[in-house]
Every structure is written in structure tokens, then in C-alpha cells.
Amino acid sequence: MSTTTTTTTTTSLFSSAPYIPPDAIFALTAQYNVDPSPVKVNLGQGTYRDDNGQPWVLPSVREARKAILENGLYHEYLPILGLKGLRDGVAKLIFGGGYDALAQKLATSQAVSGTGSLHLAGALIKSVTPKHLLEKRKVYIPAPTWSNHHLLFSSLGFDVVPFTYYNAHTKSLDIDSYLSALRSAEPASVFILHACAHNPTGLDPTVEQWKEIGAIVKDRGLFPVFDAAYLGFNSGDYDADAWAIRYFAAELGIECAVCASFAKNMGLYGERVGAVIIVTADGTTARNTQSVLESLQRSEISNPPAFGARIAETVLGDERLKGLWFEDLRTMSGRIAEMRRALVEGLGRYAPEHDWGHLVRQSGMFGFLGLSKEVVLALRDEYHIYMADNSRISIAGLNTGNVEYVARSIGEVLAREQ
Ligand SMILES: Cc1ncc(COP(=O)(O)O)c(C=O)c1O
């Protein structure tokens, strides 16, 4: 009788997995959290804080939550496309008076916050693009942009192409480069446009510039995807912040996607509430497109999370709560604008030889300071002030107790750099 011996070598299916460094902003928050310094300041992650540096549960959200709990909370699945009341509520909110004329042309789905809605929009575009055209269907993103855009669309298989958005020399929007990128892109190319409060620069096109952008987008048959993560949060006026979307969809009749998030504007960061709205050419296309969204959603998450969606649906569905929410938006954007002014005023005192005019021209949650990486690292290591390496700060991390310290520290580091 013969025996056979088999030798097995341990191999892993994942032996070719590369090490991917952690996301820079989440890593920065982790570093801030373990810093024992009593003077530390977190200007990294874009999350709203009140004047005591604490997270803020919006009064409108608090009321909606109470009502949901009192009415009996249950934990059943939502439909695949999510809550109908939320989907309709978001579309009405975004298109305002133009909603009725557009309603038949809309395909909508609840999504996993802004990130999930961008992903669903990307997956939709991919699924309706014939295979042989996929390589040609580029996704253009502004440079710079939110740090996840590149990863998100390239992970879907798109060729992601940055276009120049910002002129670091003049610290302003580079509209000429922007327009020439639009003019030279192939028809049906996808452009990711920040609906307002451009992250990280805080610089949005003016109304006149949006009109120029819209004219080229229409003329060249480009497909805009509006990343709408800050509607209402930017200026405190939802209608003003949604202006560009309404102009493209209602006035110019352009097919587009709107990827809405309720993370910032309702403070529902961890609840992951969002919606994707596709403005299509007609009712039949809308119906078919929505069926594709439903099928994609089923394959990816089956159905979206319920609790935060119920909160947003309740707020949007009740005129009184909606009014309260609009007040909350003004509270948040007002405090941020006040802190922007206080920072500019402090920098004027502590670093008067530098021009801080660009900070005044920016708006929204972020300030793009224009500091070198060396200065950013010195502020982090020596002063416990945490900001992104590109010197983007979340202004919501400033308050009356720390803004002076931040301005003085920046002044001190800049002074010794000279
Ligand atoms: C421009 C932009 N888009 C999308 C998002 C996604 O946000 P969320 O997925 O948390 O809704 C963010 C978050 O910071 C953002 O700044």
C-alpha cells in the first residue's frame, strides 16, 4: 500500500492586496482625538459645531425625532427606492417653484447620504453607457475638489480627469480654465459640479459665470452631476443655494443628476440620509431610469437606512418644522459667517503683512487659507491646531473661545517663516 503526501503552501487570495493609507481627513480626526492638549482645535473634518465646540442637534430635527418616537418607532425595511415622502420632499425642495413642470421627468431614489447618491449616479451612468463607449465617457472633476470624488468615480471604472478650477496665485476661481475644459470635453462627458460651497476652495461661480457654464454644457451636450452637499447650509437661504441647479434643469432644460445630502444641512452626519434625483428628457425615460436606479440599489444595499430618512421626511413634510429648519440653517450659516469675519479680523491684527482678502471672497463651511504645508504642520505639531494639509479649514471648528488663539498662532508661524 502506498501513501501519498501532499504538501500545502499557505497562500492568500489577498497576497496581492496593496496597503492603502487611511483617508487623510479621517486620520487627522483620529490624531486630534488622542491629542491631550487642552488648547487643541479641530479645523479638519467638515462637521458643524456650536460656539462651545459641541456637535449641534438641530431643534427641527430634535422635534421630528420626538414625534417619530412618540408615534411608535418600528424597524421594518424601507422600499428599495426609499421613502416616497422623502424622495418627493427633496425634489420639491430642490426645484422649488419649478417642481411641478419637472415632476414627470424625474427619476429619484433615496441614497446613503451624499457619497451614496454620487455613487448611485455614477453606477447609473455606467450601466446606461454601452461597453464600447465606457472608456471614452470621462468623468471630469474640479482641481481641487472634495477628496473622495476621484476615488469614488475611479472605483466605478471611469477615467477621472481633473480640470483646473482654482488659481493658486490669485487665490480665485479660474473661470477661463473651467470654460475651456467644458469646451474641449467630448459630448456626453460627465462633469461633477459643486452646486454651492465648493469644497475645499469656498469659491463658487457667480450667476453670470453659471450662465456661461450652462450655455457650454447645453451646447456641447455634457452631463452635469451636481454634488449638492451644502444646500441651505452655505448661505442660510435654500433657494439661493439651489439656484444653479434650478437654472440648469428648469430654465435650460438640461438633463442632469442632483446628489443631495442631509449630513451638513440637517446635521444627520451619521444617519446617512441622501437622495439622487435624475432630471431626464421625458416621462418614459424617467420611468425607465428610475427602474435602473431601483435595480442598482437592490444589488448594492437592497434598501436604504430608515431612521434618519424618517427624520428628514418629517421635517420636509410639515410646514412648521420646515420653517424651523430654515431658521436652523440661518443659525448655522450665520455663526460660520461670523467666525469667518472674526478670523479675518484676527489675521489682520496678527499677520497684517499678508493679504487675507481671499478669505472674505470665499463662502460656506470652508476657508482655504493658502498656507504652505510646512506652516500647516507647524500649527499641528506645535500649536495643536489641526487642518487639512492643503490648509483648508472647517470654519465651523472656530468659536469665540478659540478664534483669537488660531489667528495669533497662524501669525506667529508665518512671522518666523519670513
Ligand atoms: C463636496 C462634498 N460632497 C459630498 C460629501 C459627502 O457627504 P456625506 O456622504 O457625508 O453626505 C461631502 C462631505 O464632506 C462633501 O464635502
Tab-separated table of C-alpha atoms and ligand atoms in Angstrom:
chain	number	residue	atom	x	y	z
A	1	MET	CA	0.000	0.000	0.000
A	2	SER	CA	1.457	3.271	-0.999
A	3	THR	CA	0.885	6.551	0.762
A	4	THR	CA	0.943	9.872	-0.934
A	5	THR	CA	1.860	13.007	0.906
A	6	THR	CA	0.686	16.338	-0.253
A	7	THR	CA	2.368	19.482	0.815
A	8	THR	CA	0.313	22.608	1.054
A	9	THR	CA	1.798	26.030	0.991
A	10	THR	CA	-0.211	28.760	2.627
A	11	THR	CA	-1.156	31.309	0.048
A	12	SER	CA	-3.699	34.015	0.451
A	13	LEU	CA	-6.235	35.205	-2.016
A	14	PHE	CA	-5.238	38.643	-0.814
A	15	SER	CA	-1.481	38.363	-1.126
A	16	SER	CA	-1.549	40.915	-3.916
A	17	ALA	CA	-3.588	43.420	-1.871
A	18	PRO	CA	-1.635	46.657	-1.621
A	19	TYR	CA	-1.539	48.692	1.562
A	20	ILE	CA	-3.676	51.786	1.057
A	21	PRO	CA	-3.001	54.613	3.513
A	22	PRO	CA	-6.006	55.757	5.584
A	23	ASP	CA	-8.162	58.651	4.367
A	24	ALA	CA	-6.273	61.796	5.313
A	25	ILE	CA	-9.174	63.703	6.881
A	26	PHE	CA	-10.449	60.776	8.970
A	27	ALA	CA	-6.841	60.095	10.059
A	28	LEU	CA	-6.490	63.742	11.077
A	29	THR	CA	-9.623	63.498	13.256
A	30	ALA	CA	-8.204	60.369	14.912
A	31	GLN	CA	-4.942	62.237	15.585
A	32	TYR	CA	-6.859	65.194	17.043
A	33	ASN	CA	-8.960	62.901	19.256
A	34	VAL	CA	-5.907	61.439	21.021
A	35	ASP	CA	-4.128	64.794	21.422
A	36	PRO	CA	-4.311	65.531	25.199
A	37	SER	CA	-3.641	69.268	24.779
A	38	PRO	CA	-6.320	71.482	26.394
A	39	VAL	CA	-5.888	74.095	23.671
A	40	LYS	CA	-6.329	71.775	20.682
A	41	VAL	CA	-8.548	72.960	17.837
A	42	ASN	CA	-10.067	70.736	15.154
A	43	LEU	CA	-10.446	72.556	11.847
A	44	GLY	CA	-10.212	69.349	9.822
A	45	GLN	CA	-13.422	67.451	9.242
A	46	GLY	CA	-16.372	69.463	7.910
A	47	THR	CA	-18.835	68.999	10.731
A	48	TYR	CA	-20.792	71.827	12.336
A	49	ARG	CA	-20.002	72.746	15.925
A	50	ASP	CA	-21.758	75.267	18.150
A	51	ASP	CA	-19.978	78.122	19.901
A	52	ASN	CA	-18.954	75.709	22.679
A	53	GLY	CA	-17.276	73.437	20.145
A	54	GLN	CA	-20.001	70.824	20.561
A	55	PRO	CA	-21.998	68.937	17.904
A	56	TRP	CA	-25.437	70.516	17.451
A	57	VAL	CA	-28.692	68.594	17.169
A	58	LEU	CA	-30.907	70.957	15.189
A	59	PRO	CA	-34.109	71.931	17.074
A	60	SER	CA	-36.166	70.966	13.976
A	61	VAL	CA	-34.506	67.542	13.938
A	62	ARG	CA	-34.981	67.130	17.682
A	63	GLU	CA	-38.713	67.771	17.304
A	64	ALA	CA	-39.085	65.438	14.336
A	65	ARG	CA	-37.224	62.725	16.214
A	66	LYS	CA	-39.500	63.118	19.243
A	67	ALA	CA	-42.606	62.847	17.061
A	68	ILE	CA	-41.287	59.684	15.385
A	69	LEU	CA	-40.524	58.067	18.727
A	70	GLU	CA	-43.935	59.013	20.128
A	71	ASN	CA	-45.761	57.655	17.084
A	72	GLY	CA	-44.175	54.259	17.569
A	73	LEU	CA	-40.828	53.514	16.003
A	74	TYR	CA	-40.627	50.307	14.047
A	75	HIS	CA	-37.691	48.727	12.267
A	76	GLU	CA	-39.090	47.311	9.047
A	77	TYR	CA	-37.328	47.518	5.704
A	78	LEU	CA	-37.929	50.584	3.568
A	79	PRO	CA	-38.842	50.137	-0.099
A	80	ILE	CA	-35.814	49.694	-2.374
A	81	LEU	CA	-36.012	53.306	-3.568
A	82	GLY	CA	-36.517	54.539	-0.008
A	83	LEU	CA	-39.265	56.681	1.481
A	84	LYS	CA	-41.539	58.160	-1.169
A	85	GLY	CA	-42.277	61.149	1.089
A	86	LEU	CA	-38.584	61.885	1.372
A	87	ARG	CA	-37.909	61.483	-2.370
A	88	ASP	CA	-40.759	63.806	-3.283
A	89	GLY	CA	-39.914	66.198	-0.461
A	90	VAL	CA	-36.304	66.528	-1.616
A	91	ALA	CA	-37.299	67.080	-5.251
A	92	LYS	CA	-39.817	69.789	-4.250
A	93	LEU	CA	-37.253	71.430	-2.036
A	94	ILE	CA	-34.557	71.448	-4.686
A	95	PHE	CA	-36.674	72.639	-7.605
A	96	GLY	CA	-38.976	74.952	-5.642
A	97	GLY	CA	-41.494	76.650	-7.929
A	98	GLY	CA	-40.113	74.753	-10.935
A	99	TYR	CA	-41.001	71.361	-9.431
A	100	ASP	CA	-44.447	70.873	-10.996
A	101	ALA	CA	-43.166	71.374	-14.531
A	102	LEU	CA	-40.291	68.923	-13.956
A	103	ALA	CA	-42.048	66.269	-11.853
A	104	GLN	CA	-42.799	63.859	-14.722
A	105	LYS	CA	-39.202	63.949	-15.902
A	106	LEU	CA	-37.634	62.984	-12.570
A	107	ALA	CA	-36.192	59.647	-11.545
A	108	THR	CA	-35.488	59.638	-7.810
A	109	SER	CA	-34.054	57.353	-5.194
A	110	GLN	CA	-33.111	57.697	-1.564
A	111	ALA	CA	-29.391	57.050	-1.152
A	112	VAL	CA	-26.734	56.602	1.507
A	113	SER	CA	-26.046	60.296	2.123
A	114	GLY	CA	-24.123	62.415	-0.404
A	115	THR	CA	-21.458	59.797	-1.033
A	116	GLY	CA	-24.025	57.083	-1.742
A	117	SER	CA	-26.022	59.325	-4.036
A	118	LEU	CA	-22.896	60.189	-6.050
A	119	HIS	CA	-22.077	56.508	-6.226
A	120	LEU	CA	-25.588	55.624	-7.387
A	121	ALA	CA	-25.496	58.370	-10.020
A	122	GLY	CA	-22.112	57.064	-11.206
A	123	ALA	CA	-23.337	53.460	-11.284
A	124	LEU	CA	-26.380	54.586	-13.276
A	125	ILE	CA	-24.269	56.430	-15.844
A	126	LYS	CA	-22.025	53.395	-16.150
A	127	SER	CA	-24.928	50.997	-16.576
A	128	VAL	CA	-26.530	53.028	-19.384
A	129	THR	CA	-23.231	53.536	-21.216
A	130	PRO	CA	-22.582	50.930	-23.926
A	131	LYS	CA	-19.448	48.913	-23.074
A	132	HIS	CA	-17.505	50.110	-26.095
A	133	LEU	CA	-18.082	53.750	-25.075
A	134	LEU	CA	-17.196	53.323	-21.417
A	135	GLU	CA	-13.535	54.103	-21.921
A	136	LYS	CA	-14.431	57.345	-23.652
A	137	ARG	CA	-17.003	58.503	-21.090
A	138	LYS	CA	-14.732	60.528	-18.864
A	139	VAL	CA	-15.710	61.982	-15.511
A	140	TYR	CA	-14.300	65.484	-15.044
A	141	ILE	CA	-13.741	66.725	-11.508
A	142	PRO	CA	-12.555	70.183	-10.414
A	143	ALA	CA	-8.980	70.543	-9.188
A	144	PRO	CA	-9.036	70.805	-6.274
A	145	THR	CA	-12.202	69.080	-5.124
A	146	TRP	CA	-13.661	67.007	-2.296
A	147	SER	CA	-11.063	64.342	-1.595
A	148	ASN	CA	-13.443	61.446	-2.316
A	149	HIS	CA	-14.539	62.356	-5.852
A	150	HIS	CA	-11.563	60.799	-7.575
A	151	LEU	CA	-11.695	57.571	-5.588
A	152	LEU	CA	-15.452	57.257	-5.909
A	153	PHE	CA	-15.670	57.576	-9.688
A	154	SER	CA	-12.434	55.751	-10.473
A	155	SER	CA	-13.578	52.819	-8.316
A	156	LEU	CA	-16.588	52.598	-10.630
A	157	GLY	CA	-14.169	52.190	-13.534
A	158	PHE	CA	-14.318	55.686	-15.000
A	159	ASP	CA	-11.369	57.594	-16.326
A	160	VAL	CA	-11.411	60.565	-13.923
A	161	VAL	CA	-9.907	63.763	-15.274
A	162	PRO	CA	-9.224	66.799	-13.083
A	163	PHE	CA	-9.770	70.221	-14.650
A	164	THR	CA	-8.271	73.432	-13.309
A	165	TYR	CA	-10.770	75.223	-11.062
A	166	TYR	CA	-8.555	77.325	-8.847
A	167	ASN	CA	-5.767	79.770	-9.481
A	168	ALA	CA	-3.414	79.427	-6.503
A	169	HIS	CA	-1.588	82.589	-7.488
A	170	THR	CA	-4.623	84.886	-7.450
A	171	LYS	CA	-6.460	82.671	-4.925
A	172	SER	CA	-9.569	82.851	-7.072
A	173	LEU	CA	-11.758	80.758	-9.338
A	174	ASP	CA	-10.028	80.109	-12.657
A	175	ILE	CA	-13.075	80.570	-14.848
A	176	ASP	CA	-11.135	80.613	-18.122
A	177	SER	CA	-9.616	77.184	-17.499
A	178	TYR	CA	-13.016	75.931	-16.321
A	179	LEU	CA	-14.762	77.089	-19.501
A	180	SER	CA	-12.055	75.753	-21.775
A	181	ALA	CA	-12.273	72.318	-20.078
A	182	LEU	CA	-16.005	72.318	-20.810
A	183	ARG	CA	-15.419	73.378	-24.409
A	184	SER	CA	-12.843	70.708	-25.113
A	185	ALA	CA	-14.599	67.722	-23.498
A	186	GLU	CA	-16.312	65.099	-25.653
A	187	PRO	CA	-20.111	65.309	-25.782
A	188	ALA	CA	-21.803	63.241	-23.040
A	189	SER	CA	-18.788	63.656	-20.749
A	190	VAL	CA	-19.714	63.841	-17.103
A	191	PHE	CA	-18.851	66.967	-15.109
A	192	ILE	CA	-19.010	66.955	-11.322
A	193	LEU	CA	-20.160	70.432	-10.303
A	194	HIS	CA	-20.450	71.603	-6.723
A	195	ALA	CA	-23.927	73.150	-6.557
A	196	CYS	CA	-22.649	75.656	-3.971
A	197	ALA	CA	-19.984	75.991	-1.249
A	198	HIS	CA	-17.207	74.470	-3.325
A	199	ASN	CA	-15.101	72.162	-1.176
A	200	PRO	CA	-12.283	72.993	-0.490
A	201	THR	CA	-11.926	76.475	-2.008
A	202	GLY	CA	-15.179	78.098	-0.832
A	203	LEU	CA	-15.365	79.737	-4.281
A	204	ASP	CA	-18.483	79.350	-6.416
A	205	PRO	CA	-19.169	80.758	-9.878
A	206	THR	CA	-21.184	83.982	-9.936
A	207	VAL	CA	-24.633	83.965	-11.547
A	208	GLU	CA	-23.080	85.312	-14.765
A	209	GLN	CA	-20.409	82.620	-14.707
A	210	TRP	CA	-23.003	79.880	-14.103
A	211	LYS	CA	-24.833	81.175	-17.157
A	212	GLU	CA	-21.676	80.845	-19.253
A	213	ILE	CA	-21.076	77.352	-17.864
A	214	GLY	CA	-24.696	76.360	-18.540
A	215	ALA	CA	-24.567	77.612	-22.122
A	216	ILE	CA	-21.493	75.485	-22.917
A	217	VAL	CA	-22.853	72.431	-21.090
A	218	LYS	CA	-26.023	72.656	-23.155
A	219	ASP	CA	-24.276	73.410	-26.409
A	220	ARG	CA	-21.758	70.552	-26.038
A	221	GLY	CA	-24.269	68.031	-24.662
A	222	LEU	CA	-22.330	67.447	-21.436
A	223	PHE	CA	-23.880	65.722	-18.427
A	224	PRO	CA	-23.596	67.664	-15.157
A	225	VAL	CA	-23.724	65.846	-11.836
A	226	PHE	CA	-24.477	68.382	-9.121
A	227	ASP	CA	-22.856	67.473	-5.849
A	228	ALA	CA	-25.375	69.120	-3.532
A	229	ALA	CA	-23.929	68.536	-0.080
A	230	TYR	CA	-24.389	72.066	1.271
A	231	LEU	CA	-27.772	73.365	0.064
A	232	GLY	CA	-29.123	75.873	2.569
A	233	PHE	CA	-26.050	75.469	4.716
A	234	ASN	CA	-23.963	77.739	2.529
A	235	SER	CA	-25.906	80.990	2.665
A	236	GLY	CA	-28.741	80.103	5.042
A	237	ASP	CA	-31.122	80.511	2.097
A	238	TYR	CA	-32.031	77.217	0.443
A	239	ASP	CA	-33.414	78.869	-2.688
A	240	ALA	CA	-30.247	80.885	-3.246
A	241	ASP	CA	-28.048	77.809	-2.789
A	242	ALA	CA	-30.158	75.748	-5.225
A	243	TRP	CA	-30.087	78.490	-7.870
A	244	ALA	CA	-27.610	76.857	-10.279
A	245	ILE	CA	-29.415	73.504	-10.217
A	246	ARG	CA	-32.757	75.193	-10.935
A	247	TYR	CA	-31.236	77.259	-13.701
A	248	PHE	CA	-29.753	74.218	-15.468
A	249	ALA	CA	-32.765	71.925	-15.032
A	250	ALA	CA	-35.741	74.279	-15.299
A	251	GLU	CA	-34.502	77.181	-17.429
A	252	LEU	CA	-32.028	75.461	-19.732
A	253	GLY	CA	-33.796	72.091	-19.786
A	254	ILE	CA	-30.526	70.200	-19.347
A	255	GLU	CA	-30.541	66.543	-18.293
A	256	CYS	CA	-28.544	66.278	-15.076
A	257	ALA	CA	-28.139	64.470	-11.774
A	258	VAL	CA	-28.516	66.057	-8.352
A	259	CYS	CA	-26.860	64.263	-5.449
A	260	ALA	CA	-28.294	65.616	-2.220
A	261	SER	CA	-27.040	65.059	1.290
A	262	PHE	CA	-28.658	65.845	4.636
A	263	ALA	CA	-25.423	65.363	6.566
A	264	LYS	CA	-24.474	69.023	6.898
A	265	ASN	CA	-27.737	70.873	6.433
A	266	MET	CA	-29.726	68.736	8.911
A	267	GLY	CA	-26.762	67.636	11.000
A	268	LEU	CA	-27.627	63.996	10.197
A	269	TYR	CA	-23.998	63.062	9.516
A	270	GLY	CA	-24.055	59.517	10.825
A	271	GLU	CA	-27.603	58.693	9.745
A	272	ARG	CA	-26.577	58.702	6.060
A	273	VAL	CA	-29.607	60.401	4.543
A	274	GLY	CA	-29.455	61.470	0.928
A	275	ALA	CA	-31.195	61.264	-2.394
A	276	VAL	CA	-30.274	61.156	-6.033
A	277	ILE	CA	-32.506	62.947	-8.492
A	278	ILE	CA	-32.048	62.431	-12.214
A	279	VAL	CA	-33.619	65.050	-14.458
A	280	THR	CA	-34.369	63.239	-17.697
A	281	ALA	CA	-35.809	64.252	-21.066
A	282	ASP	CA	-39.362	62.918	-20.636
A	283	GLY	CA	-41.728	60.776	-18.585
A	284	THR	CA	-40.917	57.453	-20.241
A	285	THR	CA	-37.173	57.981	-19.850
A	286	ALA	CA	-37.742	58.946	-16.218
A	287	ARG	CA	-39.726	55.776	-15.516
A	288	ASN	CA	-37.089	53.558	-17.139
A	289	THR	CA	-34.219	55.394	-15.466
A	290	GLN	CA	-35.867	55.027	-12.081
A	291	SER	CA	-36.233	51.281	-12.662
A	292	VAL	CA	-32.469	51.099	-13.293
A	293	LEU	CA	-31.821	53.032	-10.065
A	294	GLU	CA	-34.031	50.557	-8.241
A	295	SER	CA	-32.217	47.563	-9.670
A	296	LEU	CA	-28.787	49.046	-8.872
A	297	GLN	CA	-29.870	49.881	-5.331
A	298	ARG	CA	-31.194	46.343	-4.843
A	299	SER	CA	-27.869	44.860	-5.871
A	300	GLU	CA	-25.819	47.198	-3.694
A	301	ILE	CA	-27.659	47.793	-0.414
A	302	SER	CA	-31.073	46.195	-1.033
A	303	ASN	CA	-32.804	49.139	0.635
A	304	PRO	CA	-31.617	52.310	2.340
A	305	PRO	CA	-31.415	53.090	6.086
A	306	ALA	CA	-34.666	54.218	7.701
A	307	PHE	CA	-34.293	56.265	10.875
A	308	GLY	CA	-32.582	59.395	9.576
A	309	ALA	CA	-34.715	59.269	6.433
A	310	ARG	CA	-37.855	59.380	8.597
A	311	ILE	CA	-36.472	62.429	10.389
A	312	ALA	CA	-35.773	64.280	7.123
A	313	GLU	CA	-39.147	63.220	5.688
A	314	THR	CA	-40.923	64.503	8.806
A	315	VAL	CA	-39.128	67.855	8.704
A	316	LEU	CA	-39.809	68.356	4.995
A	317	GLY	CA	-43.413	67.200	5.234
A	318	ASP	CA	-44.507	69.596	7.981
A	319	GLU	CA	-44.615	73.304	7.121
A	320	ARG	CA	-43.968	74.377	10.717
A	321	LEU	CA	-40.971	72.056	11.123
A	322	LYS	CA	-39.671	73.084	7.726
A	323	GLY	CA	-39.847	76.735	8.814
A	324	LEU	CA	-37.957	75.828	11.983
A	325	TRP	CA	-35.342	74.041	9.879
A	326	PHE	CA	-34.876	77.122	7.690
A	327	GLU	CA	-34.185	79.037	10.920
A	328	ASP	CA	-31.655	76.363	11.911
A	329	LEU	CA	-29.945	76.819	8.546
A	330	ARG	CA	-29.650	80.547	9.202
A	331	THR	CA	-28.283	79.863	12.697
A	332	MET	CA	-25.538	77.587	11.372
A	333	SER	CA	-24.558	79.628	8.339
A	334	GLY	CA	-24.749	82.841	10.390
A	335	ARG	CA	-22.380	81.523	13.054
A	336	ILE	CA	-19.955	80.310	10.395
A	337	ALA	CA	-20.033	83.700	8.630
A	338	GLU	CA	-19.399	85.428	11.970
A	339	MET	CA	-16.396	83.193	12.650
A	340	ARG	CA	-15.059	83.880	9.155
A	341	ARG	CA	-15.228	87.610	9.920
A	342	ALA	CA	-13.580	87.121	13.326
A	343	LEU	CA	-10.756	85.092	11.787
A	344	VAL	CA	-10.123	87.642	9.055
A	345	GLU	CA	-10.134	90.403	11.665
A	346	GLY	CA	-7.699	88.439	13.881
A	347	LEU	CA	-5.384	87.640	10.977
A	348	GLY	CA	-5.419	91.302	10.056
A	349	ARG	CA	-4.020	92.041	13.523
A	350	TYR	CA	-1.596	89.120	13.901
A	351	ALA	CA	-0.426	88.769	10.278
A	352	PRO	CA	-1.035	92.239	8.811
A	353	GLU	CA	1.668	91.936	6.180
A	354	HIS	CA	-0.388	89.202	4.447
A	355	ASP	CA	-3.434	89.759	2.289
A	356	TRP	CA	-6.481	87.863	3.641
A	357	GLY	CA	-8.956	89.215	1.088
A	358	HIS	CA	-9.419	85.761	-0.440
A	359	LEU	CA	-10.974	84.523	2.820
A	360	VAL	CA	-13.602	87.272	2.562
A	361	ARG	CA	-14.432	86.298	-1.033
A	362	GLN	CA	-14.982	82.649	-0.057
A	363	SER	CA	-18.221	81.360	1.454
A	364	GLY	CA	-19.611	78.333	3.222
A	365	MET	CA	-18.151	75.912	5.695
A	366	PHE	CA	-14.589	76.002	4.427
A	367	GLY	CA	-11.824	78.524	4.370
A	368	PHE	CA	-8.931	77.905	2.023
A	369	LEU	CA	-6.119	79.721	3.782
A	370	GLY	CA	-3.370	79.366	1.207
A	371	LEU	CA	-0.673	78.339	3.734
A	372	SER	CA	2.297	76.141	2.894
A	373	LYS	CA	2.379	72.556	4.142
A	374	GLU	CA	5.270	73.483	6.473
A	375	VAL	CA	3.091	76.096	8.163
A	376	VAL	CA	0.185	73.650	8.399
A	377	LEU	CA	2.423	71.039	10.053
A	378	ALA	CA	3.952	73.563	12.460
A	379	LEU	CA	0.453	74.625	13.524
A	380	ARG	CA	-0.457	70.978	14.096
A	381	ASP	CA	2.714	69.894	15.882
A	382	GLU	CA	3.392	72.965	17.992
A	383	TYR	CA	0.023	74.653	18.437
A	384	HIS	CA	-2.349	71.638	18.300
A	385	ILE	CA	-4.355	73.257	15.510
A	386	TYR	CA	-5.490	70.587	13.048
A	387	MET	CA	-6.321	71.392	9.425
A	388	ALA	CA	-6.036	69.564	6.102
A	389	ASP	CA	-2.561	69.556	4.531
A	390	ASN	CA	-3.766	71.902	1.776
A	391	SER	CA	-4.675	74.448	4.517
A	392	ARG	CA	-8.415	74.030	4.129
A	393	ILE	CA	-10.114	74.783	7.430
A	394	SER	CA	-13.596	73.934	8.567
A	395	ILE	CA	-14.658	77.325	9.878
A	396	ALA	CA	-17.325	75.605	11.976
A	397	GLY	CA	-14.483	74.429	14.224
A	398	LEU	CA	-13.840	78.044	15.251
A	399	ASN	CA	-15.686	79.667	18.136
A	400	THR	CA	-15.446	82.792	20.257
A	401	GLY	CA	-13.177	80.882	22.658
A	402	ASN	CA	-10.530	79.784	20.134
A	403	VAL	CA	-10.574	82.100	17.110
A	404	GLU	CA	-8.121	84.545	18.682
A	405	TYR	CA	-5.738	81.686	19.525
A	406	VAL	CA	-5.928	80.356	15.952
A	407	ALA	CA	-5.293	83.780	14.370
A	408	ARG	CA	-2.398	84.504	16.754
A	409	SER	CA	-0.820	81.084	16.155
A	410	ILE	CA	-1.016	81.489	12.366
A	411	GLY	CA	0.552	84.940	12.749
A	412	GLU	CA	3.394	83.540	14.883
A	413	VAL	CA	4.230	80.716	12.492
A	414	LEU	CA	4.069	82.993	9.453
A	415	ALA	CA	6.301	85.582	11.156
A	416	ARG	CA	9.117	83.121	11.708
A	417	GLU	CA	8.818	81.695	8.199
A	418	GLN	CA	9.916	85.028	6.759
B	1	LIG	C1	-18.440	68.268	-1.649
B	1	LIG	C2	-18.923	67.100	-0.847
B	1	LIG	N1	-19.661	66.167	-1.441
B	1	LIG	C3	-20.129	65.106	-0.787
B	1	LIG	C4	-19.862	64.942	0.542
B	1	LIG	C5	-20.432	63.707	1.153
B	1	LIG	O1	-21.024	63.821	2.335
B	1	LIG	P1	-21.894	62.689	3.001
B	1	LIG	O2	-21.654	61.406	2.288
B	1	LIG	O3	-21.429	62.653	4.405
B	1	LIG	O4	-23.291	63.162	2.842
B	1	LIG	C6	-19.079	65.869	1.226
B	1	LIG	C7	-18.721	65.694	2.632
B	1	LIG	O5	-17.878	66.292	3.206
B	1	LIG	C8	-18.609	66.983	0.505
B	1	LIG	O6	-17.867	67.946	1.083
